[in-house]
Amino acid sequence: MSLKSTDLAYAIFEKYYSDNHPARNILLTHSRLVRNKALEIADKHPELNANQQFLSEAAMLHDIGIFLTNAPEIGCHGEYPYICHGYLGREILEKEGLPHHALVCERHTGTGLSAEEIRMQKLPLPHRDMVPISIEEQIICFADTFFSKGIETEREKTPDEVKQTLKKYGTDKVEKFSKWCTIFL
């Protein structure tokens, strides 16, 4: 599986994930599924005025930072905890001159993380809000919740399964996801 060679995401992806990188296929599959769901939402809801080109690129790049994390079950053997992949991806894409795409990386974890949550939970993240703001950020964040990386990479979770997963992070996460369901589904 590959991206279109004309795609901006392809050039960035190729720079960080060689053909023999152990996480390459998992990440490509996951990113493609998230992209497809995000574009499906944008097609279904033209009133949201989502930029589909940006959605496609940013969805394909939202997890670019996973190779820097320690997640051997998906082929990543970096030094950082997995939760750091968002802000690490932001740093990568900022260096690539893609500041808006970079924000998607940082803001896509779960339904987003506030600076207060990061401090209170003592997460190994910069103490700043990492919450999706733009409609494209929200769509990609929402689409991402339906797909895991690993054993069942290609299976789309149901909204109830996503809510069950989010429940352990707080009722506010479930409420935000439920609100998105009414807007995006």
JSON list of C-alpha atoms in Angstrom, two decimals:
[
{"chain": "A", "resi": 1, "resn": "MET", "atom": "CA", "xyz": [0.00, 0.00, 0.00]},
{"chain": "A", "resi": 2, "resn": "SER", "atom": "CA", "xyz": [1.28, 3.46, -0.77]},
{"chain": "A", "resi": 3, "resn": "LEU", "atom": "CA", "xyz": [0.21, 7.04, -0.99]},
{"chain": "A", "resi": 4, "resn": "LYS", "atom": "CA", "xyz": [-0.08, 8.91, -4.27]},
{"chain": "A", "resi": 5, "resn": "SER", "atom": "CA", "xyz": [3.36, 10.12, -5.27]},
{"chain": "A", "resi": 6, "resn": "THR", "atom": "CA", "xyz": [1.96, 13.63, -5.78]},
{"chain": "A", "resi": 7, "resn": "ASP", "atom": "CA", "xyz": [0.75, 13.81, -2.22]},
{"chain": "A", "resi": 8, "resn": "LEU", "atom": "CA", "xyz": [2.60, 16.13, 0.14]},
{"chain": "A", "resi": 9, "resn": "ALA", "atom": "CA", "xyz": [2.12, 13.54, 2.87]},
{"chain": "A", "resi": 10, "resn": "TYR", "atom": "CA", "xyz": [3.94, 10.94, 0.77]},
{"chain": "A", "resi": 11, "resn": "ALA", "atom": "CA", "xyz": [7.15, 12.94, 0.63]},
{"chain": "A", "resi": 12, "resn": "ILE", "atom": "CA", "xyz": [7.12, 13.58, 4.38]},
{"chain": "A", "resi": 13, "resn": "PHE", "atom": "CA", "xyz": [6.15, 10.00, 5.18]},
{"chain": "A", "resi": 14, "resn": "GLU", "atom": "CA", "xyz": [8.96, 8.60, 3.00]},
{"chain": "A", "resi": 15, "resn": "LYS", "atom": "CA", "xyz": [11.51, 10.80, 4.75]},
{"chain": "A", "resi": 16, "resn": "TYR", "atom": "CA", "xyz": [10.77, 9.28, 8.18]},
{"chain": "A", "resi": 17, "resn": "TYR", "atom": "CA", "xyz": [9.54, 5.74, 7.36]},
{"chain": "A", "resi": 18, "resn": "SER", "atom": "CA", "xyz": [11.72, 3.72, 5.02]},
{"chain": "A", "resi": 19, "resn": "ASP", "atom": "CA", "xyz": [10.31, 0.70, 3.20]},
{"chain": "A", "resi": 20, "resn": "ASN", "atom": "CA", "xyz": [11.77, -1.58, 5.87]},
{"chain": "A", "resi": 21, "resn": "HIS", "atom": "CA", "xyz": [10.71, 0.43, 8.96]},
{"chain": "A", "resi": 22, "resn": "PRO", "atom": "CA", "xyz": [8.78, -2.00, 11.21]},
{"chain": "A", "resi": 23, "resn": "ALA", "atom": "CA", "xyz": [5.95, 0.51, 11.88]},
{"chain": "A", "resi": 24, "resn": "ARG", "atom": "CA", "xyz": [5.52, 1.56, 8.23]},
{"chain": "A", "resi": 25, "resn": "ASN", "atom": "CA", "xyz": [2.63, -0.70, 7.21]},
{"chain": "A", "resi": 26, "resn": "ILE", "atom": "CA", "xyz": [0.74, -0.32, 10.48]},
{"chain": "A", "resi": 27, "resn": "LEU", "atom": "CA", "xyz": [1.05, 3.46, 10.29]},
{"chain": "A", "resi": 28, "resn": "LEU", "atom": "CA", "xyz": [0.09, 3.61, 6.60]},
{"chain": "A", "resi": 29, "resn": "THR", "atom": "CA", "xyz": [-2.96, 1.45, 7.19]},
{"chain": "A", "resi": 30, "resn": "HIS", "atom": "CA", "xyz": [-4.06, 3.40, 10.26]},
{"chain": "A", "resi": 31, "resn": "SER", "atom": "CA", "xyz": [-3.49, 6.79, 8.61]},
{"chain": "A", "resi": 32, "resn": "ARG", "atom": "CA", "xyz": [-5.36, 5.75, 5.47]},
{"chain": "A", "resi": 33, "resn": "LEU", "atom": "CA", "xyz": [-8.36, 4.62, 7.53]},
{"chain": "A", "resi": 34, "resn": "VAL", "atom": "CA", "xyz": [-8.39, 7.86, 9.53]},
{"chain": "A", "resi": 35, "resn": "ARG", "atom": "CA", "xyz": [-8.07, 9.89, 6.31]},
{"chain": "A", "resi": 36, "resn": "ASN", "atom": "CA", "xyz": [-10.91, 8.02, 4.64]},
{"chain": "A", "resi": 37, "resn": "LYS", "atom": "CA", "xyz": [-13.21, 8.50, 7.64]},
{"chain": "A", "resi": 38, "resn": "ALA", "atom": "CA", "xyz": [-12.31, 12.19, 7.88]},
{"chain": "A", "resi": 39, "resn": "LEU", "atom": "CA", "xyz": [-13.04, 12.72, 4.17]},
{"chain": "A", "resi": 40, "resn": "GLU", "atom": "CA", "xyz": [-16.29, 10.77, 4.49]},
{"chain": "A", "resi": 41, "resn": "ILE", "atom": "CA", "xyz": [-17.36, 13.14, 7.28]},
{"chain": "A", "resi": 42, "resn": "ALA", "atom": "CA", "xyz": [-16.43, 16.18, 5.19]},
{"chain": "A", "resi": 43, "resn": "ASP", "atom": "CA", "xyz": [-18.37, 14.81, 2.19]},
{"chain": "A", "resi": 44, "resn": "LYS", "atom": "CA", "xyz": [-21.41, 14.11, 4.36]},
{"chain": "A", "resi": 45, "resn": "HIS", "atom": "CA", "xyz": [-21.30, 17.57, 5.96]},
{"chain": "A", "resi": 46, "resn": "PRO", "atom": "CA", "xyz": [-20.42, 20.24, 3.37]},
{"chain": "A", "resi": 47, "resn": "GLU", "atom": "CA", "xyz": [-21.89, 22.83, 5.75]},
{"chain": "A", "resi": 48, "resn": "LEU", "atom": "CA", "xyz": [-18.76, 22.41, 7.90]},
{"chain": "A", "resi": 49, "resn": "ASN", "atom": "CA", "xyz": [-16.63, 23.88, 5.08]},
{"chain": "A", "resi": 50, "resn": "ALA", "atom": "CA", "xyz": [-13.72, 21.58, 5.92]},
{"chain": "A", "resi": 51, "resn": "ASN", "atom": "CA", "xyz": [-10.68, 21.88, 3.68]},
{"chain": "A", "resi": 52, "resn": "GLN", "atom": "CA", "xyz": [-10.54, 18.40, 2.16]},
{"chain": "A", "resi": 53, "resn": "GLN", "atom": "CA", "xyz": [-6.99, 18.69, 0.80]},
{"chain": "A", "resi": 54, "resn": "PHE", "atom": "CA", "xyz": [-5.74, 19.68, 4.24]},
{"chain": "A", "resi": 55, "resn": "LEU", "atom": "CA", "xyz": [-7.86, 16.93, 5.87]},
{"chain": "A", "resi": 56, "resn": "SER", "atom": "CA", "xyz": [-6.29, 14.34, 3.60]},
{"chain": "A", "resi": 57, "resn": "GLU", "atom": "CA", "xyz": [-2.72, 15.49, 4.20]},
{"chain": "A", "resi": 58, "resn": "ALA", "atom": "CA", "xyz": [-3.04, 16.09, 7.93]},
{"chain": "A", "resi": 59, "resn": "ALA", "atom": "CA", "xyz": [-4.84, 12.79, 8.55]},
{"chain": "A", "resi": 60, "resn": "MET", "atom": "CA", "xyz": [-2.05, 10.94, 6.77]},
{"chain": "A", "resi": 61, "resn": "LEU", "atom": "CA", "xyz": [0.56, 12.73, 8.90]},
{"chain": "A", "resi": 62, "resn": "HIS", "atom": "CA", "xyz": [-1.18, 12.93, 12.29]},
{"chain": "A", "resi": 63, "resn": "ASP", "atom": "CA", "xyz": [0.89, 10.06, 13.78]},
{"chain": "A", "resi": 64, "resn": "ILE", "atom": "CA", "xyz": [4.22, 10.85, 12.06]},
{"chain": "A", "resi": 65, "resn": "GLY", "atom": "CA", "xyz": [5.95, 11.04, 15.47]},
{"chain": "A", "resi": 66, "resn": "ILE", "atom": "CA", "xyz": [5.30, 7.46, 16.61]},
{"chain": "A", "resi": 67, "resn": "PHE", "atom": "CA", "xyz": [8.73, 6.20, 15.50]},
{"chain": "A", "resi": 68, "resn": "LEU", "atom": "CA", "xyz": [10.29, 8.30, 18.26]},
{"chain": "A", "resi": 69, "resn": "THR", "atom": "CA", "xyz": [8.29, 6.47, 20.94]},
{"chain": "A", "resi": 70, "resn": "ASN", "atom": "CA", "xyz": [8.74, 3.17, 22.70]},
{"chain": "A", "resi": 71, "resn": "ALA", "atom": "CA", "xyz": [5.84, 1.08, 21.39]},
{"chain": "A", "resi": 72, "resn": "PRO", "atom": "CA", "xyz": [7.44, -2.21, 20.29]},
{"chain": "A", "resi": 73, "resn": "GLU", "atom": "CA", "xyz": [4.03, -3.85, 19.69]},
{"chain": "A", "resi": 74, "resn": "ILE", "atom": "CA", "xyz": [3.66, -1.59, 16.64]},
{"chain": "A", "resi": 75, "resn": "GLY", "atom": "CA", "xyz": [7.32, -1.57, 15.62]},
{"chain": "A", "resi": 76, "resn": "CYS", "atom": "CA", "xyz": [8.45, 1.62, 17.35]},
{"chain": "A", "resi": 77, "resn": "HIS", "atom": "CA", "xyz": [11.63, 1.55, 19.41]},
{"chain": "A", "resi": 78, "resn": "GLY", "atom": "CA", "xyz": [12.23, 5.17, 20.33]},
{"chain": "A", "resi": 79, "resn": "GLU", "atom": "CA", "xyz": [13.03, 6.65, 23.71]},
{"chain": "A", "resi": 80, "resn": "TYR", "atom": "CA", "xyz": [9.80, 8.54, 24.51]},
{"chain": "A", "resi": 81, "resn": "PRO", "atom": "CA", "xyz": [6.53, 7.25, 26.00]},
{"chain": "A", "resi": 82, "resn": "TYR", "atom": "CA", "xyz": [3.86, 6.72, 23.33]},
{"chain": "A", "resi": 83, "resn": "ILE", "atom": "CA", "xyz": [1.72, 9.61, 24.61]},
{"chain": "A", "resi": 84, "resn": "CYS", "atom": "CA", "xyz": [4.49, 11.95, 23.41]},
{"chain": "A", "resi": 85, "resn": "HIS", "atom": "CA", "xyz": [3.99, 11.10, 19.73]},
{"chain": "A", "resi": 86, "resn": "GLY", "atom": "CA", "xyz": [1.65, 14.05, 19.17]},
{"chain": "A", "resi": 87, "resn": "TYR", "atom": "CA", "xyz": [3.96, 16.83, 20.29]},
{"chain": "A", "resi": 88, "resn": "LEU", "atom": "CA", "xyz": [6.93, 15.03, 18.71]},
{"chain": "A", "resi": 89, "resn": "GLY", "atom": "CA", "xyz": [5.00, 14.91, 15.44]},
{"chain": "A", "resi": 90, "resn": "ARG", "atom": "CA", "xyz": [4.31, 18.62, 15.81]},
{"chain": "A", "resi": 91, "resn": "GLU", "atom": "CA", "xyz": [8.05, 19.29, 16.10]},
{"chain": "A", "resi": 92, "resn": "ILE", "atom": "CA", "xyz": [8.75, 17.21, 12.99]},
{"chain": "A", "resi": 93, "resn": "LEU", "atom": "CA", "xyz": [6.11, 18.92, 10.87]},
{"chain": "A", "resi": 94, "resn": "GLU", "atom": "CA", "xyz": [7.08, 22.40, 12.06]},
{"chain": "A", "resi": 95, "resn": "LYS", "atom": "CA", "xyz": [10.64, 21.66, 10.88]},
{"chain": "A", "resi": 96, "resn": "GLU", "atom": "CA", "xyz": [9.13, 20.57, 7.55]},
{"chain": "A", "resi": 97, "resn": "GLY", "atom": "CA", "xyz": [7.38, 23.94, 7.24]},
{"chain": "A", "resi": 98, "resn": "LEU", "atom": "CA", "xyz": [3.87, 22.62, 7.94]},
{"chain": "A", "resi": 99, "resn": "PRO", "atom": "CA", "xyz": [2.71, 24.50, 11.06]},
{"chain": "A", "resi": 100, "resn": "HIS", "atom": "CA", "xyz": [-1.02, 23.81, 10.61]},
{"chain": "A", "resi": 101, "resn": "HIS", "atom": "CA", "xyz": [-0.46, 20.10, 9.98]},
{"chain": "A", "resi": 102, "resn": "ALA", "atom": "CA", "xyz": [1.80, 20.13, 13.05]},
{"chain": "A", "resi": 103, "resn": "LEU", "atom": "CA", "xyz": [-1.05, 21.32, 15.25]},
{"chain": "A", "resi": 104, "resn": "VAL", "atom": "CA", "xyz": [-3.16, 18.34, 14.16]},
{"chain": "A", "resi": 105, "resn": "CYS", "atom": "CA", "xyz": [-0.39, 16.04, 15.38]},
{"chain": "A", "resi": 106, "resn": "GLU", "atom": "CA", "xyz": [-0.28, 17.67, 18.79]},
{"chain": "A", "resi": 107, "resn": "ARG", "atom": "CA", "xyz": [-4.03, 18.03, 19.28]},
{"chain": "A", "resi": 108, "resn": "HIS", "atom": "CA", "xyz": [-5.37, 14.64, 18.17]},
{"chain": "A", "resi": 109, "resn": "THR", "atom": "CA", "xyz": [-4.84, 12.47, 21.28]},
{"chain": "A", "resi": 110, "resn": "GLY", "atom": "CA", "xyz": [-8.17, 11.08, 22.51]},
{"chain": "A", "resi": 111, "resn": "THR", "atom": "CA", "xyz": [-10.51, 14.06, 22.38]},
{"chain": "A", "resi": 112, "resn": "GLY", "atom": "CA", "xyz": [-7.64, 16.40, 23.25]},
{"chain": "A", "resi": 113, "resn": "LEU", "atom": "CA", "xyz": [-5.71, 17.21, 26.41]},
{"chain": "A", "resi": 114, "resn": "SER", "atom": "CA", "xyz": [-5.87, 20.47, 28.35]},
{"chain": "A", "resi": 115, "resn": "ALA", "atom": "CA", "xyz": [-2.81, 21.95, 30.04]},
{"chain": "A", "resi": 116, "resn": "GLU", "atom": "CA", "xyz": [-4.59, 21.38, 33.36]},
{"chain": "A", "resi": 117, "resn": "GLU", "atom": "CA", "xyz": [-5.07, 17.66, 32.61]},
{"chain": "A", "resi": 118, "resn": "ILE", "atom": "CA", "xyz": [-1.44, 17.35, 31.58]},
{"chain": "A", "resi": 119, "resn": "ARG", "atom": "CA", "xyz": [-0.28, 18.95, 34.86]},
{"chain": "A", "resi": 120, "resn": "MET", "atom": "CA", "xyz": [-2.74, 17.10, 37.11]},
{"chain": "A", "resi": 121, "resn": "GLN", "atom": "CA", "xyz": [-1.98, 13.71, 35.58]},
{"chain": "A", "resi": 122, "resn": "LYS", "atom": "CA", "xyz": [1.76, 14.48, 35.50]},
{"chain": "A", "resi": 123, "resn": "LEU", "atom": "CA", "xyz": [1.91, 13.49, 31.84]},
{"chain": "A", "resi": 124, "resn": "PRO", "atom": "CA", "xyz": [5.33, 13.72, 30.16]},
{"chain": "A", "resi": 125, "resn": "LEU", "atom": "CA", "xyz": [4.09, 16.46, 27.84]},
{"chain": "A", "resi": 126, "resn": "PRO", "atom": "CA", "xyz": [4.64, 20.21, 27.52]},
{"chain": "A", "resi": 127, "resn": "HIS", "atom": "CA", "xyz": [2.22, 22.07, 29.80]},
{"chain": "A", "resi": 128, "resn": "ARG", "atom": "CA", "xyz": [-0.01, 23.64, 27.16]},
{"chain": "A", "resi": 129, "resn": "ASP", "atom": "CA", "xyz": [-3.47, 22.98, 25.75]},
{"chain": "A", "resi": 130, "resn": "MET", "atom": "CA", "xyz": [-3.45, 20.21, 23.16]},
{"chain": "A", "resi": 131, "resn": "VAL", "atom": "CA", "xyz": [-7.12, 20.38, 22.25]},
{"chain": "A", "resi": 132, "resn": "PRO", "atom": "CA", "xyz": [-8.43, 20.34, 18.67]},
{"chain": "A", "resi": 133, "resn": "ILE", "atom": "CA", "xyz": [-9.72, 23.77, 17.67]},
{"chain": "A", "resi": 134, "resn": "SER", "atom": "CA", "xyz": [-10.25, 24.02, 13.90]},
{"chain": "A", "resi": 135, "resn": "ILE", "atom": "CA", "xyz": [-12.98, 21.95, 12.26]},
{"chain": "A", "resi": 136, "resn": "GLU", "atom": "CA", "xyz": [-10.29, 19.92, 10.46]},
{"chain": "A", "resi": 137, "resn": "GLU", "atom": "CA", "xyz": [-8.49, 19.21, 13.75]},
{"chain": "A", "resi": 138, "resn": "GLN", "atom": "CA", "xyz": [-11.77, 18.11, 15.33]},
{"chain": "A", "resi": 139, "resn": "ILE", "atom": "CA", "xyz": [-12.70, 15.86, 12.40]},
{"chain": "A", "resi": 140, "resn": "ILE", "atom": "CA", "xyz": [-9.31, 14.13, 12.37]},
{"chain": "A", "resi": 141, "resn": "CYS", "atom": "CA", "xyz": [-9.31, 13.73, 16.15]},
{"chain": "A", "resi": 142, "resn": "PHE", "atom": "CA", "xyz": [-12.81, 12.24, 15.97]},
{"chain": "A", "resi": 143, "resn": "ALA", "atom": "CA", "xyz": [-11.96, 9.92, 13.05]},
{"chain": "A", "resi": 144, "resn": "ASP", "atom": "CA", "xyz": [-8.82, 8.72, 14.84]},
{"chain": "A", "resi": 145, "resn": "THR", "atom": "CA", "xyz": [-10.80, 7.48, 17.84]},
{"chain": "A", "resi": 146, "resn": "PHE", "atom": "CA", "xyz": [-12.39, 4.77, 15.67]},
{"chain": "A", "resi": 147, "resn": "PHE", "atom": "CA", "xyz": [-9.13, 3.02, 14.74]},
{"chain": "A", "resi": 148, "resn": "SER", "atom": "CA", "xyz": [-6.36, 1.40, 16.76]},
{"chain": "A", "resi": 149, "resn": "LYS", "atom": "CA", "xyz": [-2.89, 0.47, 15.69]},
{"chain": "A", "resi": 150, "resn": "GLY", "atom": "CA", "xyz": [-1.87, -3.11, 16.24]},
{"chain": "A", "resi": 151, "resn": "ILE", "atom": "CA", "xyz": [-3.89, -6.30, 16.36]},
{"chain": "A", "resi": 152, "resn": "GLU", "atom": "CA", "xyz": [-7.15, -5.04, 14.87]},
{"chain": "A", "resi": 153, "resn": "THR", "atom": "CA", "xyz": [-5.76, -2.14, 12.85]},
{"chain": "A", "resi": 154, "resn": "GLU", "atom": "CA", "xyz": [-8.39, -2.26, 10.11]},
{"chain": "A", "resi": 155, "resn": "ARG", "atom": "CA", "xyz": [-11.48, -2.79, 12.29]},
{"chain": "A", "resi": 156, "resn": "GLU", "atom": "CA", "xyz": [-13.57, 0.31, 12.84]},
{"chain": "A", "resi": 157, "resn": "LYS", "atom": "CA", "xyz": [-14.87, 0.58, 16.39]},
{"chain": "A", "resi": 158, "resn": "THR", "atom": "CA", "xyz": [-18.50, 1.44, 16.97]},
{"chain": "A", "resi": 159, "resn": "PRO", "atom": "CA", "xyz": [-19.34, 4.72, 18.71]},
{"chain": "A", "resi": 160, "resn": "ASP", "atom": "CA", "xyz": [-20.29, 2.73, 21.82]},
{"chain": "A", "resi": 161, "resn": "GLU", "atom": "CA", "xyz": [-16.90, 1.00, 21.84]},
{"chain": "A", "resi": 162, "resn": "VAL", "atom": "CA", "xyz": [-15.15, 4.36, 21.54]},
{"chain": "A", "resi": 163, "resn": "LYS", "atom": "CA", "xyz": [-17.23, 5.75, 24.41]},
{"chain": "A", "resi": 164, "resn": "GLN", "atom": "CA", "xyz": [-16.32, 2.73, 26.54]},
{"chain": "A", "resi": 165, "resn": "THR", "atom": "CA", "xyz": [-12.62, 3.35, 25.87]},
{"chain": "A", "resi": 166, "resn": "LEU", "atom": "CA", "xyz": [-12.92, 7.08, 26.60]},
{"chain": "A", "resi": 167, "resn": "LYS", "atom": "CA", "xyz": [-14.86, 6.47, 29.82]},
{"chain": "A", "resi": 168, "resn": "LYS", "atom": "CA", "xyz": [-11.68, 5.58, 31.70]},
{"chain": "A", "resi": 169, "resn": "TYR", "atom": "CA", "xyz": [-10.33, 9.09, 30.93]},
{"chain": "A", "resi": 170, "resn": "GLY", "atom": "CA", "xyz": [-13.39, 10.88, 32.29]},
{"chain": "A", "resi": 171, "resn": "THR", "atom": "CA", "xyz": [-17.01, 11.62, 31.53]},
{"chain": "A", "resi": 172, "resn": "ASP", "atom": "CA", "xyz": [-16.02, 14.92, 29.90]},
{"chain": "A", "resi": 173, "resn": "LYS", "atom": "CA", "xyz": [-14.20, 12.92, 27.17]},
{"chain": "A", "resi": 174, "resn": "VAL", "atom": "CA", "xyz": [-17.32, 10.82, 26.55]},
{"chain": "A", "resi": 175, "resn": "GLU", "atom": "CA", "xyz": [-19.46, 13.97, 26.44]},
{"chain": "A", "resi": 176, "resn": "LYS", "atom": "CA", "xyz": [-17.16, 15.64, 23.92]},
{"chain": "A", "resi": 177, "resn": "PHE", "atom": "CA", "xyz": [-17.14, 12.51, 21.74]},
{"chain": "A", "resi": 178, "resn": "SER", "atom": "CA", "xyz": [-20.95, 12.27, 21.98]},
{"chain": "A", "resi": 179, "resn": "LYS", "atom": "CA", "xyz": [-21.24, 15.90, 20.87]},
{"chain": "A", "resi": 180, "resn": "TRP", "atom": "CA", "xyz": [-18.98, 15.15, 17.90]},
{"chain": "A", "resi": 181, "resn": "CYS", "atom": "CA", "xyz": [-21.16, 12.14, 17.05]},
{"chain": "A", "resi": 182, "resn": "THR", "atom": "CA", "xyz": [-24.18, 14.44, 16.69]},
{"chain": "A", "resi": 183, "resn": "ILE", "atom": "CA", "xyz": [-22.21, 16.82, 14.46]},
{"chain": "A", "resi": 184, "resn": "PHE", "atom": "CA", "xyz": [-20.18, 14.37, 12.35]},
{"chain": "A", "resi": 185, "resn": "LEU", "atom": "CA", "xyz": [-22.23, 11.18, 12.02]}
]
